[in-house]
Coordinates of C-alpha atoms and ligand atoms in Angstrom, one line a residue:
M251 CA -5.8 1.2 35.1
T252 CA -9.7 -0.2 34.3
F253 CA -11.3 2.1 31.9
S254 CA -14.4 1.6 30.0
L255 CA -15.6 2.7 26.6
H256 CA -18.6 2.7 24.7
G257 CA -20.1 2.2 21.3
L258 CA -23.4 0.9 19.5
A259 CA -24.3 -2.6 20.5
V260 CA -24.1 -4.7 17.7
S261 CA -23.8 -8.5 18.8
G262 CA -24.8 -9.9 22.1
G263 CA -22.9 -11.6 24.5
I264 CA -19.6 -11.7 26.4
A265 CA -16.1 -11.9 25.6
I266 CA -13.4 -12.2 27.8
G267 CA -9.8 -12.2 26.3
R268 CA -7.0 -10.4 24.5
A269 CA -6.9 -7.3 22.4
Q270 CA -5.5 -8.4 18.6
L271 CA -5.2 -4.7 16.9
I272 CA -6.1 -4.7 13.4
S273 CA -4.6 -1.8 11.1
H274 CA -6.6 -0.4 8.1
A275 CA -7.2 3.2 8.2
L276 CA -4.4 4.7 6.0
L277 CA -1.4 5.5 8.4
E278 CA -1.6 9.7 8.2
V279 CA 2.1 10.9 8.5
A280 CA 3.3 14.3 7.8
Q281 CA 6.3 14.3 5.3
Y282 CA 9.0 16.7 5.4
Q283 CA 12.5 17.0 4.0
V284 CA 15.7 16.8 5.9
R285 CA 19.1 18.4 5.9
E286 CA 21.8 16.7 3.3
K287 CA 23.6 16.6 6.8
D288 CA 21.1 15.4 8.8
V289 CA 20.5 12.4 6.4
G290 CA 22.5 9.8 8.5
G291 CA 20.8 11.1 11.8
E292 CA 17.6 10.3 10.4
L293 CA 18.9 6.7 8.7
Q294 CA 19.8 6.3 12.5
R295 CA 16.9 7.4 14.1
L296 CA 15.2 4.2 11.9
D297 CA 17.4 2.0 12.7
E298 CA 16.9 2.5 16.0
A299 CA 13.1 2.7 16.1
I300 CA 13.5 -0.7 14.1
A301 CA 15.6 -2.2 16.8
A302 CA 13.2 -0.9 19.4
V303 CA 10.4 -3.1 17.8
A304 CA 12.7 -6.0 17.6
A305 CA 12.9 -5.9 21.4
E306 CA 9.5 -5.5 21.8
L307 CA 8.4 -8.1 19.6
N308 CA 10.9 -10.5 21.6
A309 CA 10.0 -9.6 24.8
L310 CA 6.4 -10.5 23.8
R311 CA 7.3 -13.9 22.5
A312 CA 9.5 -14.6 25.9
E313 CA 6.0 -13.7 27.7
A314 CA 4.0 -15.6 25.7
R315 CA 6.1 -18.9 26.2
N316 CA 6.1 -18.4 29.8
A317 CA 2.7 -18.0 30.2
G318 CA 2.1 -21.1 27.9
S319 CA -0.2 -19.0 25.9
P320 CA -2.2 -20.7 22.5
G321 CA -0.6 -21.2 19.5
E322 CA -1.8 -17.8 17.2
L323 CA -0.1 -15.2 19.4
A324 CA 3.4 -16.8 19.5
A325 CA 2.6 -17.0 15.6
F326 CA 1.5 -13.2 14.8
V327 CA 4.8 -12.5 16.6
D328 CA 6.8 -14.7 14.9
L329 CA 5.6 -12.9 11.2
H330 CA 5.8 -9.5 12.4
A331 CA 9.5 -10.3 13.5
M332 CA 9.8 -12.1 10.1
I333 CA 8.1 -9.0 8.2
L334 CA 10.8 -6.5 10.6
A335 CA 13.9 -8.4 9.7
D336 CA 13.0 -8.4 5.6
P337 CA 15.4 -6.0 3.5
A338 CA 12.4 -5.8 1.1
L339 CA 10.4 -3.4 3.6
T340 CA 13.8 -1.5 5.2
D341 CA 15.9 -1.0 2.5
G342 CA 13.4 0.5 0.5
V343 CA 12.8 2.7 3.6
R344 CA 16.6 3.8 3.4
A345 CA 16.8 4.2 0.1
L346 CA 14.3 6.9 0.2
I347 CA 15.5 8.6 3.2
A348 CA 18.8 8.9 0.9
E349 CA 17.6 9.6 -2.3
R350 CA 14.9 11.9 -1.6
R351 CA 15.6 13.1 1.7
C352 CA 12.7 12.5 3.3
N353 CA 11.7 12.0 7.0
A354 CA 11.7 8.3 8.2
E355 CA 8.2 8.1 8.7
W356 CA 6.8 8.8 5.3
A357 CA 9.4 6.8 3.9
L358 CA 8.0 4.2 5.7
V359 CA 4.3 4.5 5.1
Q360 CA 5.3 5.1 1.1
Q361 CA 7.5 1.4 1.0
M362 CA 4.4 0.0 3.1
Q363 CA 1.8 1.3 0.4
E364 CA 4.3 -0.7 -1.8
A365 CA 4.5 -3.9 -0.3
M366 CA 0.7 -4.1 0.5
A367 CA 0.1 -3.3 -3.5
Q368 CA 2.2 -6.2 -4.4
F369 CA 0.3 -8.4 -2.0
D370 CA -2.8 -7.4 -3.4
T371 CA -1.4 -9.4 -6.3
F372 CA -0.9 -12.5 -4.9
E373 CA -3.4 -15.3 -6.0
D374 CA -3.2 -17.3 -2.6
A375 CA -6.1 -15.6 -0.4
Y376 CA -3.8 -16.5 2.9
L377 CA -1.1 -14.5 1.7
R378 CA -2.6 -11.6 0.3
E379 CA -4.4 -10.9 3.4
R380 CA -0.7 -11.0 5.6
K381 CA -0.4 -7.3 4.4
H382 CA -2.3 -6.3 7.3
D383 CA 0.5 -7.5 8.8
I384 CA 2.8 -5.5 7.6
E385 CA 0.6 -2.7 8.3
Q386 CA 0.7 -3.4 12.2
V387 CA 4.6 -3.6 11.9
V388 CA 5.0 -0.8 10.3
E389 CA 2.7 0.9 13.0
R390 CA 4.7 -0.4 16.0
V391 CA 7.7 1.3 14.1
L392 CA 6.0 4.5 13.5
R393 CA 5.0 4.6 17.1
I394 CA 8.2 4.7 18.1
L395 CA 9.6 7.2 15.6
Q396 CA 6.5 9.7 16.5
G397 CA 7.9 9.0 20.0
K398 CA 4.6 8.1 21.4
P399 CA 4.3 8.2 25.3
K400 CA 4.7 4.3 26.2
R401 CA 1.7 3.8 28.0
V402 CA 1.4 3.0 31.8
A403 CA 2.2 -0.8 32.0
R404 CA -1.5 -3.0 31.4
R405 CA -2.1 -6.3 32.6
K406 CA -1.9 -8.7 29.4
A407 CA -3.6 -11.7 28.7
T408 CA -2.0 -14.6 26.7
E409 CA -5.5 -16.7 26.6
G410 CA -8.8 -16.5 26.3
D411 CA -10.5 -15.0 23.7
L412 CA -9.1 -12.7 20.5
I413 CA -10.9 -10.1 20.2
V414 CA -10.2 -7.7 17.4
V415 CA -10.1 -4.1 17.8
A416 CA -10.1 -2.1 14.5
N417 CA -10.5 1.5 13.3
D418 CA -12.9 0.9 10.5
L419 CA -12.8 -1.9 8.2
S420 CA -15.0 -2.8 5.0
P421 CA -17.6 -5.2 4.9
A422 CA -15.1 -7.1 2.7
D423 CA -12.5 -7.0 5.2
T424 CA -14.4 -8.1 8.2
L425 CA -15.9 -11.0 5.8
Q426 CA -12.3 -12.5 6.1
F427 CA -12.7 -12.7 9.6
K428 CA -15.2 -15.2 9.4
T429 CA -12.9 -17.9 8.7
L430 CA -10.5 -16.9 12.2
K431 CA -11.7 -18.2 15.2
I432 CA -12.5 -14.8 16.9
G433 CA -14.2 -14.3 20.4
G434 CA -15.2 -10.6 19.8
F435 CA -15.2 -8.0 17.5
V436 CA -14.8 -3.8 18.0
T437 CA -14.3 -0.7 15.7
D438 CA -14.2 2.7 16.4
M439 CA -16.4 3.8 13.4
G440 CA -19.9 2.2 11.7
S441 CA -23.2 2.2 12.8
A442 CA -25.0 -0.7 13.9
T443 CA -26.5 -1.5 10.6
S444 CA -23.7 -0.9 8.2
H445 CA -22.8 -3.5 6.5
T446 CA -19.1 -4.1 8.3
A447 CA -21.7 -4.4 11.5
I448 CA -24.2 -6.9 9.8
V449 CA -21.1 -9.0 8.7
A450 CA -20.0 -9.2 12.6
R451 CA -23.4 -10.2 13.5
S452 CA -23.6 -13.1 11.4
F453 CA -20.4 -14.4 13.3
D454 CA -22.6 -14.6 16.2
I455 CA -20.2 -13.6 18.6
P456 CA -20.0 -10.3 20.8
A457 CA -19.6 -7.2 18.2
V458 CA -19.5 -3.6 19.3
V459 CA -19.3 -0.2 16.8
G460 CA -18.5 3.2 16.8
M461 CA -16.2 3.1 19.8
R462 CA -14.5 6.0 18.3
E463 CA -11.1 5.7 20.6
A464 CA -10.6 2.3 21.1
R465 CA -7.8 1.6 18.2
A466 CA -6.0 4.6 19.7
L467 CA -6.3 3.6 23.8
I468 CA -6.0 0.1 23.5
Q469 CA -2.7 -2.1 23.2
D470 CA -2.1 -5.4 21.5
D471 CA -3.0 -8.3 24.4
D472 CA -4.5 -5.7 26.6
V473 CA -7.0 -8.0 28.7
L474 CA -10.5 -7.1 27.3
I475 CA -14.1 -7.6 28.5
L476 CA -16.8 -7.1 25.4
D477 CA -20.3 -6.8 26.3
G478 CA -21.7 -6.8 23.1
A479 CA -25.3 -6.5 23.9
R480 CA -24.6 -3.2 26.3
G481 CA -22.1 -2.0 23.6
V482 CA -19.1 -1.9 26.8
L483 CA -15.8 -2.2 26.3
I484 CA -13.7 -2.4 29.4
V485 CA -10.2 -2.3 29.3
D486 CA -7.8 -4.0 31.8
P487 CA -10.9 -4.9 34.3
D488 CA -9.3 -6.2 38.1
A489 CA -10.0 -9.7 39.0
R490 CA -13.4 -8.2 41.0
I491 CA -14.7 -7.1 37.8
L492 CA -13.4 -10.3 35.7
D493 CA -15.3 -12.6 38.1
E494 CA -18.5 -10.9 37.9
Y495 CA -18.3 -11.1 34.0
R496 CA -17.1 -14.3 34.2
L497 CA -20.7 -15.5 35.8
R498 CA -22.5 -13.5 33.4
K499 CA -21.0 -14.8 30.4
T500 CA -21.7 -18.5 32.2
T501 CA -25.7 -17.5 32.6
L502 CA -25.5 -16.0 29.1
E503 CA -23.9 -19.3 27.8
L504 CA -26.9 -21.1 29.9
E505 CA -29.6 -19.6 28.5
R506 CA -28.6 -19.6 24.8
S507 CA -28.6 -23.4 25.0
K508 CA -31.6 -23.6 26.7
R509 CA -32.7 -21.6 23.7
M510 CA -31.5 -24.7 21.4
R511 CA -34.4 -26.4 22.5
L512 CA -36.8 -24.2 21.0
K513 CA -34.9 -25.3 17.3
T514 CA -37.5 -28.0 16.6
A515 CA -40.7 -25.9 18.1
R516 CA -43.2 -24.6 15.4
S517 CA -43.3 -20.8 15.3
V518 CA -46.9 -19.8 16.2
T519 CA -48.2 -17.4 18.5
L520 CA -50.3 -18.1 21.5
D521 CA -53.4 -17.4 19.5
G522 CA -52.6 -19.6 16.7
E523 CA -50.9 -17.8 14.4
K524 CA -48.2 -19.1 12.3
V525 CA -45.1 -16.6 11.7
S526 CA -42.2 -17.7 9.5
L527 CA -38.7 -17.3 10.6
E528 CA -36.1 -17.4 7.8
A529 CA -32.2 -16.8 7.5
N530 CA -30.3 -14.2 6.2
I531 CA -26.5 -15.1 4.9
E532 CA -23.9 -14.2 3.4
L533 CA -22.0 -17.0 2.0
P534 CA -23.3 -20.7 1.4
P535 CA -21.2 -22.0 4.3
D536 CA -23.9 -19.9 6.5
A537 CA -26.7 -22.0 5.5
E538 CA -25.4 -24.8 7.8
R539 CA -25.9 -22.5 10.8
A540 CA -29.3 -21.3 9.5
K541 CA -30.4 -25.4 9.6
E542 CA -29.1 -25.4 13.1
V543 CA -31.5 -23.1 14.3
G544 CA -34.4 -24.4 12.7
A545 CA -34.5 -21.5 10.0
E546 CA -37.8 -22.3 8.0
G547 CA -35.6 -21.1 4.9
I548 CA -33.8 -18.4 3.4
G549 CA -35.0 -15.0 3.4
L550 CA -32.3 -13.2 2.1
F551 CA -29.1 -14.5 0.5
R552 CA -26.7 -11.9 -0.1
T553 CA -25.0 -12.4 -3.2
E554 CA -22.9 -9.6 -3.6
F555 CA -20.3 -11.1 -0.9
L556 CA -19.7 -13.9 -3.1
F557 CA -18.3 -11.1 -5.5
M558 CA -15.8 -9.6 -3.0
N559 CA -12.2 -10.5 -1.9
R560 CA -11.4 -11.5 -5.4
D561 CA -9.7 -10.0 -8.3
E562 CA -12.2 -11.0 -10.7
L563 CA -15.7 -11.9 -11.0
P564 CA -17.2 -15.5 -9.9
T565 CA -18.3 -17.0 -13.1
E566 CA -21.7 -18.1 -14.1
D567 CA -20.9 -22.0 -13.0
E568 CA -19.2 -20.8 -9.9
Q569 CA -22.4 -18.8 -9.0
F570 CA -24.6 -21.3 -9.8
E571 CA -22.4 -24.1 -7.6
A572 CA -23.0 -21.8 -4.6
Y573 CA -26.3 -21.2 -4.9
R574 CA -27.3 -24.8 -5.5
Q575 CA -25.6 -25.5 -2.0
V576 CA -27.9 -23.2 -0.3
V577 CA -31.0 -24.5 -2.2
K578 CA -29.6 -27.8 -1.5
S579 CA -29.4 -26.9 2.5
F580 CA -33.0 -26.5 2.1
P581 CA -34.9 -29.0 0.5
G582 CA -38.6 -28.1 -0.6
K583 CA -38.0 -25.2 1.7
P584 CA -37.9 -21.1 0.0
V585 CA -34.5 -19.9 -0.5
T586 CA -34.2 -16.7 -1.6
I587 CA -31.8 -15.1 -3.5
R588 CA -31.0 -11.6 -4.2
T589 CA -29.4 -10.0 -7.0
L590 CA -25.8 -8.3 -6.4
D591 CA -26.4 -5.3 -4.6
I592 CA -22.9 -3.8 -4.6
G593 CA -22.2 -0.3 -4.6
A594 CA -22.1 2.3 -1.0
D595 CA -20.3 0.2 1.4
K596 CA -20.0 -2.9 -0.7
E597 CA -16.8 -3.1 -2.8
A598 CA -15.7 -5.8 -4.9
R599 CA -12.3 -4.6 -6.7
A600 CA -13.2 -6.7 -9.7
L601 CA -15.9 -4.1 -10.3
R602 CA -13.7 -1.0 -9.6
G603 CA -13.6 1.7 -12.2
R604 CA -16.9 0.2 -13.5
G605 CA -18.9 2.4 -11.5
G606 CA -20.5 0.4 -8.6
G607 CA -20.9 3.5 -6.0
Y608 CA -17.3 3.9 -5.5
A609 CA -16.4 7.0 -7.4
S610 CA -19.3 8.8 -6.2
S611 CA -19.3 11.5 -3.7
N612 CA -22.4 10.1 -2.3
P613 CA -22.1 6.4 -2.7
A614 CA -25.6 5.6 -1.1
L615 CA -27.7 7.2 -3.8
G616 CA -25.3 6.5 -6.3
L617 CA -25.1 3.6 -8.8
R618 CA -25.3 0.6 -7.0
A619 CA -27.5 -2.7 -6.5
I620 CA -30.0 -3.0 -9.7
R621 CA -29.8 0.4 -11.0
F622 CA -25.8 -1.1 -11.1
C623 CA -26.7 -4.4 -12.8
L624 CA -29.2 -2.6 -15.4
T625 CA -26.3 -0.7 -16.6
E626 CA -24.3 -3.8 -16.8
P627 CA -26.7 -6.6 -18.5
Q628 CA -24.0 -8.9 -19.4
L629 CA -22.5 -9.6 -15.4
F630 CA -26.8 -9.3 -14.8
L631 CA -27.5 -11.9 -17.2
T632 CA -24.6 -14.1 -15.9
Q633 CA -26.3 -14.3 -12.2
L634 CA -29.7 -14.5 -13.7
R635 CA -28.7 -17.7 -15.6
A636 CA -26.7 -19.1 -12.5
V637 CA -29.9 -18.5 -10.4
L638 CA -32.4 -19.5 -12.7
R639 CA -30.3 -22.9 -13.3
A640 CA -30.3 -23.3 -9.4
A641 CA -33.7 -22.9 -8.5
H642 CA -34.3 -26.1 -11.2
Y643 CA -32.9 -28.0 -7.8
G644 CA -35.4 -26.4 -5.1
R645 CA -38.0 -23.3 -4.5
V646 CA -35.8 -20.3 -5.4
R647 CA -37.5 -16.9 -5.2
L648 CA -35.3 -14.4 -6.9
L649 CA -35.3 -10.6 -5.1
I650 CA -34.2 -7.4 -6.6
P651 CA -32.9 -4.5 -4.6
M652 CA -33.4 -1.0 -4.3
L653 CA -36.3 -0.8 -6.7
A654 CA -37.7 2.6 -7.0
H655 CA -39.2 2.8 -10.3
V656 CA -41.4 0.9 -12.6
Q657 CA -39.4 0.8 -15.8
Q658 CA -36.3 -1.0 -13.4
I659 CA -38.7 -3.9 -12.6
E660 CA -40.0 -4.2 -16.4
Q661 CA -36.2 -3.9 -17.5
T662 CA -35.3 -6.9 -15.1
L663 CA -38.5 -9.0 -16.2
A664 CA -37.1 -8.3 -19.8
L665 CA -33.6 -9.7 -18.8
I666 CA -35.0 -12.5 -16.7
E667 CA -36.6 -13.4 -19.8
Q668 CA -33.7 -13.0 -22.0
A669 CA -31.4 -15.5 -19.6
K670 CA -34.2 -17.8 -19.7
A671 CA -34.0 -18.0 -24.0
Q672 CA -30.6 -18.0 -23.5
L673 CA -30.7 -21.2 -21.3
R674 CA -33.6 -22.8 -23.2
A675 CA -31.4 -22.4 -26.1
T676 CA -28.4 -24.7 -24.2
R677 CA -31.0 -26.9 -23.1
C678 CA -30.1 -26.4 -20.1
K679 CA -32.5 -27.0 -17.0
F680 CA -34.0 -24.2 -15.1
D681 CA -37.1 -23.2 -13.3
E682 CA -39.5 -21.4 -15.6
D683 CA -41.6 -20.6 -12.9
I684 CA -39.1 -18.8 -10.6
E685 CA -40.9 -16.2 -8.4
L686 CA -39.8 -12.5 -8.6
G687 CA -39.9 -10.3 -5.8
G688 CA -38.6 -6.6 -5.2
M689 CA -37.0 -5.1 -1.9
I690 CA -39.1 -2.3 -0.5
E691 CA -35.8 -0.2 0.8
I692 CA -36.7 3.2 -1.1
P693 CA -39.2 5.2 0.3
A694 CA -40.4 6.2 -3.1
A695 CA -41.7 2.4 -3.7
A696 CA -43.6 2.3 -0.1
L697 CA -45.3 5.4 -0.9
M698 CA -46.2 3.8 -4.3
L699 CA -46.7 -0.1 -3.9
G700 CA -49.6 -0.4 -6.8
P701 CA -46.7 -0.9 -9.7
F702 CA -44.9 -3.2 -7.6
L703 CA -47.8 -5.2 -6.4
R704 CA -49.4 -6.0 -9.4
R705 CA -45.7 -6.8 -11.5
L706 CA -44.2 -8.9 -8.3
D707 CA -44.9 -12.0 -6.8
F708 CA -43.7 -11.0 -2.8
L709 CA -42.1 -8.4 -1.3
S710 CA -39.5 -8.2 1.3
I711 CA -39.2 -5.0 3.6
G712 CA -35.4 -3.8 3.7
S713 CA -35.7 -1.8 6.7
N714 CA -31.8 -0.8 7.3
D715 CA -31.8 1.6 3.5
L716 CA -35.6 1.6 4.3
I717 CA -34.8 4.2 7.5
Q718 CA -31.6 5.1 6.1
Y719 CA -33.3 6.5 2.8
T720 CA -36.3 8.0 4.7
L721 CA -34.2 9.7 7.7
A722 CA -31.9 11.1 5.3
V723 CA -29.2 9.2 7.6
D724 CA -26.0 7.3 6.2
R725 CA -26.5 4.2 7.8
A726 CA -22.8 3.5 7.9
D727 CA -22.0 7.0 9.5
S728 CA -21.1 6.9 13.1
S729 CA -21.4 10.5 13.6
V730 CA -24.6 10.6 12.8
A731 CA -26.1 6.7 14.2
H732 CA -27.7 8.7 17.3
L733 CA -30.4 10.1 14.4
Y734 CA -30.8 6.3 13.1
D735 CA -34.2 5.4 14.2
P736 CA -36.2 2.2 13.6
L737 CA -39.4 3.7 15.6
H738 CA -39.2 7.6 13.5
P739 CA -43.2 7.7 13.1
A740 CA -42.2 7.5 9.3
V741 CA -40.5 5.0 9.2
L742 CA -43.3 2.8 10.9
F743 CA -45.7 4.3 8.6
L744 CA -43.9 3.3 5.5
I745 CA -43.6 -0.2 6.9
G746 CA -47.2 -0.5 7.8
K747 CA -48.0 0.8 5.1
T748 CA -46.5 -1.9 3.0
L749 CA -47.7 -4.7 5.2
Q750 CA -51.2 -3.6 4.7
A751 CA -51.0 -3.0 0.9
G752 CA -49.4 -6.1 0.4
R753 CA -52.4 -8.1 2.7
Q754 CA -54.9 -6.2 0.5
A755 CA -53.2 -7.5 -3.2
G756 CA -52.7 -10.8 -1.9
V757 CA -49.2 -10.3 -2.3
P758 CA -46.7 -11.7 0.7
V759 CA -44.7 -9.2 2.3
A760 CA -41.2 -10.2 4.6
L761 CA -38.8 -8.0 6.4
C762 CA -35.4 -8.5 6.3
G763 CA -33.5 -5.7 7.3
E764 CA -31.8 -5.9 11.2
M765 CA -35.2 -4.9 12.8
A766 CA -36.8 -8.5 12.3
G767 CA -34.0 -9.6 14.3
D768 CA -34.4 -7.2 17.0
P769 CA -36.4 -9.0 20.1
K770 CA -37.5 -5.3 21.5
L771 CA -39.5 -5.3 18.5
T772 CA -41.2 -8.5 17.8
R773 CA -44.5 -7.4 19.4
L774 CA -44.5 -4.1 17.2
L775 CA -44.2 -6.3 14.1
L776 CA -46.8 -8.9 15.3
G777 CA -48.9 -6.1 16.2
M778 CA -48.4 -4.5 12.6
G779 CA -49.7 -7.5 10.9
L780 CA -45.7 -9.1 9.6
R781 CA -45.8 -12.8 9.5
Q782 CA -42.8 -13.5 7.8
F783 CA -39.4 -12.2 9.4
S784 CA -35.8 -13.2 8.0
M785 CA -32.8 -12.4 10.2
H786 CA -29.4 -14.0 11.2
P787 CA -29.2 -17.2 12.3
A788 CA -27.9 -15.8 15.5
Q789 CA -31.1 -14.1 16.2
L790 CA -33.6 -16.8 15.5
L791 CA -34.5 -18.4 18.2
E792 CA -34.6 -15.5 20.7
I793 CA -37.4 -13.7 18.4
K794 CA -39.3 -17.6 18.2
Q795 CA -39.1 -17.3 22.1
E796 CA -40.7 -13.8 21.6
I797 CA -43.3 -15.4 19.3
L798 CA -44.2 -18.3 21.2
M799 CA -45.1 -15.7 24.6
A800 CA -47.1 -13.2 22.1
D801 CA -50.9 -12.8 21.3
S802 CA -51.1 -11.2 18.0
S803 CA -55.0 -10.8 18.8
R804 CA -54.4 -8.3 21.2
L805 CA -51.2 -6.9 19.9
G806 CA -53.1 -5.8 16.6
P807 CA -55.6 -3.3 17.9
L808 CA -52.8 -2.0 20.2
V809 CA -50.1 -1.7 17.9
T810 CA -53.1 0.1 15.3
R811 CA -53.8 2.6 18.0
L812 CA -50.4 3.4 18.7
L813 CA -49.2 4.0 14.9
K814 CA -51.3 6.7 15.1
L815 CA -49.4 8.6 17.6
D816 CA -46.6 11.1 16.3
E817 CA -44.5 12.2 18.8
P818 CA -41.7 9.2 18.9
E819 CA -40.9 9.4 23.0
K820 CA -44.7 8.9 23.8
M821 CA -44.3 5.8 20.9
R822 CA -41.1 4.6 22.7
E823 CA -42.9 4.0 25.5
L824 CA -45.3 2.3 24.8
I825 CA -43.9 -0.2 22.8
A826 CA -41.7 -1.2 25.5
R827 CA -44.9 -1.7 27.4
L828 CA -46.8 -3.7 24.8
Ligands
LIG1038 C1 -32.3 -3.5 4.0 O1 -31.7 -2.6 3.3 O2 -32.5 -3.6 5.0 C2 -31.4 -5.1 3.6 C3 -32.0 -6.3 4.3 O3 -30.6 -5.1 2.6 P1 -29.0 -4.3 2.9 O4 -28.5 -4.6 4.7 O5 -28.0 -5.7 2.3 O6 -28.7 -3.3 2.7
LIG1039 MG1 -30.6 -3.3 1.4

């Protein structure tokens, strides 16, 4: 039976293919004791569930073979069958049931967690990630143990895109999909500017978050249509719907390839205003994609992603090589390297137990970004030295996240001087005159810009956090996502004020939050005076298209009038008509 689910659109495009369920949320099961005389029955229940899953996997394998499906699916099935047959998992569960007289579900989850913890210690990243496969196998067995009703037979796909369906994923988890060839991405949790969504957007594939129940309602290999622009997922579509979406997909792909022609076009408005379009990246290989779409530089390199999915911190040399790789991809062009913005939803295993927001009950307000770095001077100095060294090979700008206090700038400046002195002492080449900038993403900074403008060479507005902190809406919490509003008059007031103050002081101001990559907001931001946009490479050409069609001399006065309004609905209406 066909049904559709709705969520928050993160990244446009259409994917048609099959569901690949990914588990991450802890499988919650009840724990209870069984009577001595029932232990045998409990063990038998487990064996029957395992046998049923083995049969399910066999059937899946045969189905895949008959349909001549691509290799990935068969590989998944084989791997899951191996895990299921491995005594390392099942013997432990049996022992727990027999010795502790606990129910099979609970024993299974305990054993799974122990196995997953062992996988975490593997050096090989690929092997480490296989823990998610254990989770999926265990989930299949649990479903049988818990007697979840078999769902109505659905159409199953054996070819087409793999569409990942997950409950909730951390940005670090999401990052790992970058190396896999997937066609689309859906999560139950999250909001459109959570870091998970930002990473998903950088894959340049359709993505929808905040689906709420997708993970529970969808089964592996269900046929899915994912419409990333509208935030819709259609499950088990009939032939007519499939045809319609195939047509839409082809049209979108055509439009996209036409936009590639704009790659070398100068980004100027109709009235001749130059607008710089730079790219946001997470990892050095992303710089290639940024080049492919003609980015004029890197406006934001989120270096914290270099620290994720690993057990030890990257060394100075390793960081230096990563930064230099990006700098070399953009000869003569600006590369903005932001210092470690770890904490809140961005977690690095190697920093666990050292603050970084994880232990806090309110991590978005906790020890993240520059607050964390200033409590870890050695770690911060290592990164500063690596950036200063890479800056010798090109035009690097150093960007500091989450500044709110003048002392934070002063302390950062002192540490930069210290890093320079250390490099001088070892006769290491570095850039003495590196430019220093600050993210304006805390309302206090936007309201009190004077000290920032006097001490810094440039500013970059982080609209994602600026909205979060202005409206007191956790950007990663889907339950308040409807209140996360980039067009709230208070947010626009702070952005407008920052742009104006920068202009008056002669300090360049960029915007590198997700607003910069939203084509519906391009005219508004141009009218507010923004001339430096930084966004994910996937969005760049669409924004350029908007800029080429805009007349900033007409937009300026219109937007000035519009910003005087304080009724959001009226404002929204006028923005749509700009
Ligand atoms: C922002 O807050 O807008 C920003 C660009 O930084 P991040 O999304 O990494 O917090
Ligand atoms: Mg931010």
